[in-house]
PDB file of C-alpha atoms in Angstrom:
ATOM      1  CA  MET A  23     101.200 132.983 110.967  1.00  0.00           C
ATOM      2  CA  ARG A  24      99.544 134.568 108.054  1.00  0.00           C
ATOM      3  CA  CYS A  25     102.790 133.828 105.867  1.00  0.00           C
ATOM      4  CA  VAL A  26     103.456 130.539 106.823  1.00  0.00           C
ATOM      5  CA  PHE A  27     100.249 129.673 105.754  1.00  0.00           C
ATOM      6  CA  MET A  28     100.424 130.894 102.691  1.00  0.00           C
ATOM      7  CA  LYS A  29     103.434 129.269 102.068  1.00  0.00           C
ATOM      8  CA  ARG A  30     102.168 126.148 103.272  1.00  0.00           C
ATOM      9  CA  ARG A  31      99.140 126.377 100.685  1.00  0.00           C
ATOM     10  CA  LYS A  32     101.267 127.495  97.762  1.00  0.00           C
ATOM     11  CA  ARG A  33     103.397 123.866  98.533  1.00  0.00           C
ATOM     12  CA  ASP A  34     100.285 122.112  98.934  1.00  0.00           C
ATOM     13  CA  ALA A  35      99.020 123.958  95.497  1.00  0.00           C
ATOM     14  CA  GLU A  36     102.858 122.767  93.684  1.00  0.00           C
ATOM     15  CA  LEU A  37     102.065 118.953  95.149  1.00  0.00           C
ATOM     16  CA  ILE A  38      98.778 118.187  93.764  1.00  0.00           C
ATOM     17  CA  ASP A  39     100.041 120.026  90.492  1.00  0.00           C
ATOM     18  CA  VAL A  40     102.713 117.704  90.561  1.00  0.00           C
ATOM     19  CA  ILE A  41     100.317 114.498  92.028  1.00  0.00           C
ATOM     20  CA  LEU A  42      97.673 114.773  89.000  1.00  0.00           C
ATOM     21  CA  SER A  43     100.540 115.428  86.249  1.00  0.00           C
ATOM     22  CA  ASP A  44     102.069 111.946  87.662  1.00  0.00           C
ATOM     23  CA  CYS A  45      98.215 110.661  87.947  1.00  0.00           C
ATOM     24  CA  GLU A  46      98.301 111.260  84.069  1.00  0.00           C
ATOM     25  CA  THR A  47     101.320 109.927  83.616  1.00  0.00           C
ATOM     26  CA  LEU A  48     100.780 106.524  85.483  1.00  0.00           C
ATOM     27  CA  ALA A  49      97.689 106.561  82.761  1.00  0.00           C
ATOM     28  CA  LYS A  50      99.422 106.896  79.679  1.00  0.00           C
ATOM     29  CA  ARG A  51     101.761 104.544  81.038  1.00  0.00           C
ATOM     30  CA  ILE A  52      98.965 101.648  81.691  1.00  0.00           C
ATOM     31  CA  ASP A  53      97.770 102.701  77.852  1.00  0.00           C
ATOM     32  CA  HIS A  54     101.126 102.271  76.205  1.00  0.00           C
ATOM     33  CA  PHE A  55     101.945  98.863  77.747  1.00  0.00           C
ATOM     34  CA  GLY A  56      98.674  98.023  77.469  1.00  0.00           C
ATOM     35  CA  SER A  57      98.753  96.967  80.892  1.00  0.00           C
ATOM     36  CA  THR A  58      96.245  94.778  82.050  1.00  0.00           C
ATOM     37  CA  GLU A  59      95.718  93.448  86.060  1.00  0.00           C
ATOM     38  CA  SER A  60      96.905  89.885  84.209  1.00  0.00           C
ATOM     39  CA  SER A  61      99.735  91.375  82.264  1.00  0.00           C
ATOM     40  CA  PHE A  62     100.753  93.398  85.844  1.00  0.00           C
ATOM     41  CA  VAL A  63     101.303  90.693  88.008  1.00  0.00           C
ATOM     42  CA  CYS A  64     101.586  88.053  86.373  1.00  0.00           C
ATOM     43  CA  ASP A  65     103.959  88.631  82.734  1.00  0.00           C
ATOM     44  CA  ARG A  66     107.819  88.414  84.322  1.00  0.00           C
ATOM     45  CA  SER A  67     108.851  88.944  80.736  1.00  0.00           C
ATOM     46  CA  GLU A  68     111.291  91.186  80.188  1.00  0.00           C
ATOM     47  CA  GLU A  69     108.404  93.620  78.259  1.00  0.00           C
ATOM     48  CA  GLY A  70     106.471  93.165  81.795  1.00  0.00           C
ATOM     49  CA  GLU A  71     108.967  93.512  84.190  1.00  0.00           C
ATOM     50  CA  LEU A  72     109.577  97.127  81.464  1.00  0.00           C
ATOM     51  CA  ALA A  73     106.307  97.645  82.122  1.00  0.00           C
ATOM     52  CA  TYR A  74     105.743  96.854  86.233  1.00  0.00           C
ATOM     53  CA  ASP A  75     108.654  99.506  86.717  1.00  0.00           C
ATOM     54  CA  ALA A  76     107.709 101.824  84.154  1.00  0.00           C
ATOM     55  CA  ILE A  77     104.662 102.215  86.289  1.00  0.00           C
ATOM     56  CA  MET A  78     105.833 101.599  89.353  1.00  0.00           C
ATOM     57  CA  SER A  79     107.489 105.097  89.373  1.00  0.00           C
ATOM     58  CA  PRO A  80     104.900 107.462  88.865  1.00  0.00           C
ATOM     59  CA  VAL A  81     102.656 104.757  91.528  1.00  0.00           C
ATOM     60  CA  TYR A  82     105.653 106.176  93.960  1.00  0.00           C
ATOM     61  CA  ARG A  83     105.642 109.143  93.478  1.00  0.00           C
ATOM     62  CA  ILE A  84     102.675 109.877  94.036  1.00  0.00           C
ATOM     63  CA  ALA A  85     102.736 107.987  97.544  1.00  0.00           C
ATOM     64  CA  GLU A  86     105.849 109.831  98.407  1.00  0.00           C
ATOM     65  CA  ASP A  87     104.312 113.244  97.360  1.00  0.00           C
ATOM     66  CA  ALA A  88     100.807 112.441  99.185  1.00  0.00           C
ATOM     67  CA  LEU A  89     102.774 112.512 102.348  1.00  0.00           C
ATOM     68  CA  HIS A  90     103.935 115.264 102.599  1.00  0.00           C
ATOM     69  CA  LEU A  91      99.540 117.107 101.600  1.00  0.00           C
ATOM     70  CA  SER A  92      98.672 119.325 104.641  1.00  0.00           C
ATOM     71  CA  ASP A  93      96.311 117.997 107.118  1.00  0.00           C
ATOM     72  CA  GLU A  94      94.198 120.842 105.826  1.00  0.00           C
ATOM     73  CA  VAL A  95      94.409 119.272 102.590  1.00  0.00           C
ATOM     74  CA  GLN A  96      93.938 115.393 104.340  1.00  0.00           C
ATOM     75  CA  SER A  97      91.043 116.573 106.567  1.00  0.00           C
ATOM     76  CA  ALA A  98      89.525 117.503 104.015  1.00  0.00           C
ATOM     77  CA  PHE A  99      89.183 114.093 102.184  1.00  0.00           C
ATOM     78  CA  PRO A 100      88.513 112.313 105.509  1.00  0.00           C
ATOM     79  CA  GLU A 101      86.964 109.201 104.154  1.00  0.00           C
ATOM     80  CA  TYR A 102      90.245 108.692 101.800  1.00  0.00           C
ATOM     81  CA  PRO A 103      93.196 106.308 103.059  1.00  0.00           C
ATOM     82  CA  TRP A 104      95.684 108.180 104.065  1.00  0.00           C
ATOM     83  CA  ASN A 105      97.628 105.969 106.255  1.00  0.00           C
ATOM     84  CA  ASP A 106      97.378 103.136 103.495  1.00  0.00           C
ATOM     85  CA  ILE A 107      98.678 105.695 100.629  1.00  0.00           C
ATOM     86  CA  ARG A 108     101.585 105.963 103.348  1.00  0.00           C
ATOM     87  CA  GLY A 109     101.875 102.576 104.537  1.00  0.00           C
ATOM     88  CA  PHE A 110     101.685 100.809 100.884  1.00  0.00           C
ATOM     89  CA  ARG A 111     104.928 103.473  99.896  1.00  0.00           C
ATOM     90  CA  ASN A 112     106.891 102.746 102.839  1.00  0.00           C
ATOM     91  CA  PHE A 113     106.795  99.478 101.561  1.00  0.00           C
ATOM     92  CA  VAL A 114     106.834 100.605  97.457  1.00  0.00           C
ATOM     93  CA  ALA A 115     110.168 102.613  99.259  1.00  0.00           C
ATOM     94  CA  HIS A 116     111.279  99.622 101.100  1.00  0.00           C
ATOM     95  CA  GLY A 117     110.561  95.948  99.480  1.00  0.00           C
ATOM     96  CA  TYR A 118     110.197  97.013  96.542  1.00  0.00           C
ATOM     97  CA  ARG A 119     111.233  93.802  94.307  1.00  0.00           C
ATOM     98  CA  GLU A 120     108.871  92.331  96.872  1.00  0.00           C
ATOM     99  CA  VAL A 121     105.738  94.232  96.847  1.00  0.00           C
ATOM    100  CA  ASP A 122     102.690  92.193  96.137  1.00  0.00           C
ATOM    101  CA  ARG A 123     101.762  92.882  92.317  1.00  0.00           C
ATOM    102  CA  SER A 124      97.720  92.409  92.673  1.00  0.00           C
ATOM    103  CA  LEU A 125      97.766  94.449  95.657  1.00  0.00           C
ATOM    104  CA  ALA A 126      99.811  97.538  93.472  1.00  0.00           C
ATOM    105  CA  TRP A 127      96.843  96.856  90.906  1.00  0.00           C
ATOM    106  CA  LYS A 128      94.489  97.844  93.078  1.00  0.00           C
ATOM    107  CA  VAL A 129      96.327 101.044  94.295  1.00  0.00           C
ATOM    108  CA  ILE A 130      96.694 101.930  90.602  1.00  0.00           C
ATOM    109  CA  VAL A 131      92.828 101.163  89.488  1.00  0.00           C
ATOM    110  CA  ASP A 132      91.450 102.167  92.650  1.00  0.00           C
ATOM    111  CA  ASP A 133      93.242 103.963  95.472  1.00  0.00           C
ATOM    112  CA  ILE A 134      95.084 106.631  92.721  1.00  0.00           C
ATOM    113  CA  PRO A 135      92.327 107.209  90.842  1.00  0.00           C
ATOM    114  CA  GLU A 136      89.934 108.253  93.727  1.00  0.00           C
ATOM    115  CA  LEU A 137      92.896 110.669  95.281  1.00  0.00           C
ATOM    116  CA  GLU A 138      93.181 112.504  92.046  1.00  0.00           C
ATOM    117  CA  LYS A 139      89.417 112.783  91.961  1.00  0.00           C
ATOM    118  CA  ALA A 140      89.689 114.678  95.705  1.00  0.00           C
ATOM    119  CA  LEU A 141      92.950 116.556  94.140  1.00  0.00           C
ATOM    120  CA  ARG A 142      91.049 117.846  91.479  1.00  0.00           C
ATOM    121  CA  ILE A 143      88.216 118.666  93.936  1.00  0.00           C
ATOM    122  CA  PHE A 144      90.820 120.441  96.826  1.00  0.00           C
ATOM    123  CA  LYS A 145      92.169 122.526  93.924  1.00  0.00           C
ATOM    124  CA  GLU A 146      89.097 124.037  92.378  1.00  0.00           C
ATOM    125  CA  ARG A 147      87.736 124.749  95.652  1.00  0.00           C
ATOM    126  CA  GLN A 148      91.238 126.844  95.901  1.00  0.00           C
ATOM    127  CA  SER A 149      90.209 128.707  93.161  1.00  0.00           C
TER     128      SER A 149
END
């Protein structure tokens, strides 16, 4: 039993590091493209689509990896909308071109920073 617990903790630690890295990548890409809610939602030019794709890539990975965090991590932050992140991930994975960009921007600027903060706290507690 202890071995299973240790493997789960190691897996969580690895996933948390990957998610935090993708959060940093996301912030850098938003900065690189100078993205705002308006440009993210409305700019359908070639440059706008390039920015959208570059930004959504780490968003998808963050949502995907968050699904694989253990119940221990998720239960440490019961106020975090875990079911919403699952639903958003599924929507992005299966309806990418039809993603509501306003909703995606809200996830990017509200939900992902909240997740990043929670995971940094969890990681600090585990140290």
